[in-house]
Coordinates of C-alpha atoms in Angstrom, one line a residue:
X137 CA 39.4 -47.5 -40.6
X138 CA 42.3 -47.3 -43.1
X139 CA 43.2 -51.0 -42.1
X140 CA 39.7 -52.4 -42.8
X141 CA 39.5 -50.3 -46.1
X142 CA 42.2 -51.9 -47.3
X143 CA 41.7 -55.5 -45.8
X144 CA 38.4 -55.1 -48.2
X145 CA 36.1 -53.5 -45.5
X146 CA 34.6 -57.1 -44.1
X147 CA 31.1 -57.6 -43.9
X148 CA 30.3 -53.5 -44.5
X149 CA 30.5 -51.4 -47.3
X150 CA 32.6 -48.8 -46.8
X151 CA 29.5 -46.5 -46.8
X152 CA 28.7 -48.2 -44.0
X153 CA 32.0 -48.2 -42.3
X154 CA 33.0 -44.7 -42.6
X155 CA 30.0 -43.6 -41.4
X156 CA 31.4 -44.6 -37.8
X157 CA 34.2 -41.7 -38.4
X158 CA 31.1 -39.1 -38.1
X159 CA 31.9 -36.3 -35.4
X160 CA 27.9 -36.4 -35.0
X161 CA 25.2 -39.2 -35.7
X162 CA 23.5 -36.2 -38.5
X163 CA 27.3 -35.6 -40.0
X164 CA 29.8 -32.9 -40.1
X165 CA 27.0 -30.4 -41.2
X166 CA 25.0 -30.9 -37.7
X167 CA 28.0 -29.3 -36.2
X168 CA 27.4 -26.0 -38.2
X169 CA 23.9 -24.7 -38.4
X170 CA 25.0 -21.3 -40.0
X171 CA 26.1 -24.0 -42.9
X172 CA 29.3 -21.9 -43.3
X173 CA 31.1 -24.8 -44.8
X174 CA 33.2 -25.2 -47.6
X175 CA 32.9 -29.0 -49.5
X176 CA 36.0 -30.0 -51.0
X177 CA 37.2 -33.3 -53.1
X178 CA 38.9 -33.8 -49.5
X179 CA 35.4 -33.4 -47.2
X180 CA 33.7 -30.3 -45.8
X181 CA 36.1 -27.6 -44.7
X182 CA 34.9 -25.0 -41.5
X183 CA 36.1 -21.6 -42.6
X184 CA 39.2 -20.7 -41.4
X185 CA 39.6 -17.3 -40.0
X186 CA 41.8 -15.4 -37.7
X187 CA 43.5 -15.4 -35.4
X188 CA 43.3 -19.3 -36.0
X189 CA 43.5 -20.0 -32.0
X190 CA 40.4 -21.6 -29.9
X191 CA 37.8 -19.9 -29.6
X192 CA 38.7 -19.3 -25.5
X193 CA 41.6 -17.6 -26.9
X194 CA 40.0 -14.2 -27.1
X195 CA 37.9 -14.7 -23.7
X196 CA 39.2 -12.3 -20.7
X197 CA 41.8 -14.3 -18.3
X198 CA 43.9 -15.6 -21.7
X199 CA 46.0 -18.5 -20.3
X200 CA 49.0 -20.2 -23.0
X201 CA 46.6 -23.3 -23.0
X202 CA 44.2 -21.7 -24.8
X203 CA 46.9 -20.3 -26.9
X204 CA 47.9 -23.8 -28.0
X205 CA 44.6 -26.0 -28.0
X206 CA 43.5 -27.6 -31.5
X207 CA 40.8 -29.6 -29.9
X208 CA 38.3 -26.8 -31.5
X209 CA 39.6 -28.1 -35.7
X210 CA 37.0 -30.3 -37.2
X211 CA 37.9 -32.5 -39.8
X212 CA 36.0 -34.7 -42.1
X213 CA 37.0 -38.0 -41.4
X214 CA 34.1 -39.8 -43.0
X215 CA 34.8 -38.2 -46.5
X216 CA 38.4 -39.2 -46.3
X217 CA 37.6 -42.4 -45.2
X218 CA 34.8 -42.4 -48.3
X219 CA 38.3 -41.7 -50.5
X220 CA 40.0 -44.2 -49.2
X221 CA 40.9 -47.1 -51.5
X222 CA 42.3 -50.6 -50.6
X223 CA 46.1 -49.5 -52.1
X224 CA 45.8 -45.9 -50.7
X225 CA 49.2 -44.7 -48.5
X226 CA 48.6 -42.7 -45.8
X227 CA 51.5 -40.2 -45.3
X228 CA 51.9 -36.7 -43.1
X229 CA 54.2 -33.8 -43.9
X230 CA 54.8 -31.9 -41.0
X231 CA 56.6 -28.9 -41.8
X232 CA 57.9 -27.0 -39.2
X233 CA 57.9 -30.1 -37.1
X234 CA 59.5 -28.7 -33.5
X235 CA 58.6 -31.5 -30.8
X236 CA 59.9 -28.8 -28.0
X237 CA 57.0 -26.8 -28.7
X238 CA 57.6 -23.0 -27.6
X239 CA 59.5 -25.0 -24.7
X240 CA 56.7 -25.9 -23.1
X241 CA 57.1 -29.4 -22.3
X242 CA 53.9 -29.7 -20.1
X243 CA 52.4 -29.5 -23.2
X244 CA 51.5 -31.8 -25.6
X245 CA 53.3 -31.1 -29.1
X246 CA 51.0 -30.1 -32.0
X247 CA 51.6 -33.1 -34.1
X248 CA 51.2 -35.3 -31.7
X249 CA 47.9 -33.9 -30.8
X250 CA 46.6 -34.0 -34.7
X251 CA 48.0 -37.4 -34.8
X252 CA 45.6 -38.9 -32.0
X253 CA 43.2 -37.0 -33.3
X254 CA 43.4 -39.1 -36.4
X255 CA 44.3 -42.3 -34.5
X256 CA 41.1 -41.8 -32.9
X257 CA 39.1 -42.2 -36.3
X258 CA 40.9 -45.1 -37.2
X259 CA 43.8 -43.3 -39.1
X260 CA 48.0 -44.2 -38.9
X261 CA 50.1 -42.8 -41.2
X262 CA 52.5 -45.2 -42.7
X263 CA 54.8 -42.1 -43.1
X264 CA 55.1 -39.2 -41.6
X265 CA 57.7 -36.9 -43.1
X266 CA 58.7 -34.4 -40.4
X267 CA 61.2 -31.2 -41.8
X268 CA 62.4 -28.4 -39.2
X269 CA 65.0 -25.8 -39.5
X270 CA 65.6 -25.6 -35.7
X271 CA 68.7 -28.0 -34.9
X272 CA 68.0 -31.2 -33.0
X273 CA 70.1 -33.7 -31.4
X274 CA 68.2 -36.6 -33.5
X275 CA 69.1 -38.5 -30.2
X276 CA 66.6 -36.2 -28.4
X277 CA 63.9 -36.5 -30.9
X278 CA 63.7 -40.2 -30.7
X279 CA 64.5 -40.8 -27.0
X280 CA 63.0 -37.7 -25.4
X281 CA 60.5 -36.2 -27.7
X282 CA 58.8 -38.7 -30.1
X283 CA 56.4 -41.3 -28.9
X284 CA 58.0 -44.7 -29.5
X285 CA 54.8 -45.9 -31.4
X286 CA 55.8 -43.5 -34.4
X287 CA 59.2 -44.9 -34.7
X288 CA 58.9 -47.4 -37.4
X289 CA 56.8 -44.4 -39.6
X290 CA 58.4 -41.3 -38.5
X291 CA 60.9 -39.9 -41.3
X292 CA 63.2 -36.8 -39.5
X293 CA 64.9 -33.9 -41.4
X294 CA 66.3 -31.5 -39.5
X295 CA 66.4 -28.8 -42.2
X296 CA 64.0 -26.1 -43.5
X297 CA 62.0 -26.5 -46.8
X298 CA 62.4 -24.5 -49.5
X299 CA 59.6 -22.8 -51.6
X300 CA 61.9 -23.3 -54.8
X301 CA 60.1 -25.7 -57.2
X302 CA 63.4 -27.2 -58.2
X303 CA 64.6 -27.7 -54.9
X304 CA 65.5 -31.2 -53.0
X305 CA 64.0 -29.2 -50.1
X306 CA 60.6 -28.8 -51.1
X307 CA 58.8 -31.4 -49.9
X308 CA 56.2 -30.8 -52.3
X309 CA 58.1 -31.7 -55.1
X310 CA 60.5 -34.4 -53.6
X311 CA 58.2 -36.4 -51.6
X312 CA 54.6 -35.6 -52.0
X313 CA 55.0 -35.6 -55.8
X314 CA 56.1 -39.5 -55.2
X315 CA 52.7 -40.8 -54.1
X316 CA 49.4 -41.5 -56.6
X317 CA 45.8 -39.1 -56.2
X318 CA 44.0 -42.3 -54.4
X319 CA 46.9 -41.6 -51.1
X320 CA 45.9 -39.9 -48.0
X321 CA 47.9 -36.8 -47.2
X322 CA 48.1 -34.7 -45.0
X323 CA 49.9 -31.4 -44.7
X324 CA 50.8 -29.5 -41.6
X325 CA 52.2 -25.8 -42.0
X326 CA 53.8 -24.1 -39.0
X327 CA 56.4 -21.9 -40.0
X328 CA 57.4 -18.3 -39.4
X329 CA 58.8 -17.8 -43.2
X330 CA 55.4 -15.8 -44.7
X331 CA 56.6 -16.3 -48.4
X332 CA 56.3 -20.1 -48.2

């Protein structure tokens, strides 16, 4: 989708086209009959509640892979396709971006899970800005960990961020601050430091 929004869309408007990024022929709304839904410039947002795990999490017989499944986040790809323009950058900031996730390596890592999900609705990330505090051999991150199709995107710092609005280290300020209101971003959290 991002590629044929900015190749000018072809012969659909990109009313037209977006609507193909629709989890459900009626829209995100169909998927929520209590209409607990939140609508943001960004798309509808589900409410987000504790303990922020699957929904299986909490059902007798608790395995880890219920623990770490995401398939249960909706997101509103047809609204961020709707704010997509032709010069718009698409760009993920993973912070807290482990690959070795809780050492489970029979698991998929988190942000490579939200990233198919994406790729699945027709969005790649021209940058994906990836900051973790836990030391890496950067040789194992690119040979071991990271999927060779996010190479040429795929911008590793292998050092915490900082909540400090003067700081180098806060992403916010240093990198996110660099791109205009019509780019795609994307923000993923997951960090064990409460007071950023």
């Amino acid at each position: 989708l991002v590629e044929t929004v900015r190749s000018g869309g072809g012969s659909l408007d990109q009313k037209e086209l977006c609507k193909a990024a629709r989890p459900h022929p009626d829209g995100i709304q169909a998927l929520f009959p209590s209409k607990q839904l939140s609508f943001t410039p960004a798309g509808y947002v589900e409410p987000l509640l504790t303990p922020m795990r699957h929904p299986k999490f909490c059902t007798k017989g608790v395995n880890l892979h219920n623990l770490l499944r995401m398939d249960y986040l909706v997101h509103d790809f047809e609204q961020m396709c709707l704010n997509l323009k032709p010069h718009s950058k698409s760009i993920l900031v993973d912070m807290g971006a482990s690959l070795e996730f809780h050492g489970q390596s029979r698991f998929e890592p988190p942000i490579v899970t939200l990233l198919n999900s994406f790729e699945k609705f027709g969005f790649h990330f021209d940058h994906i800005y990836a900051s973790e505090v836990k030391t890496f051999d950067s040789k194992k991150v690119f040979e071991d960990l990271l999927p060779e199709k996010y190479f040429a995107s795929y911008h590793w710092m292998n050092t915490g961020v900082s909540a400090d609005k003067e700081s180098k280290l806060n992403i916010l300020r240093s990198i996110v601050s660099k791109f205009g209101e019509d780019d795609f971003i994307v923000a993923k959290l997951d960090i064990e430091t409460p007071q950023l």
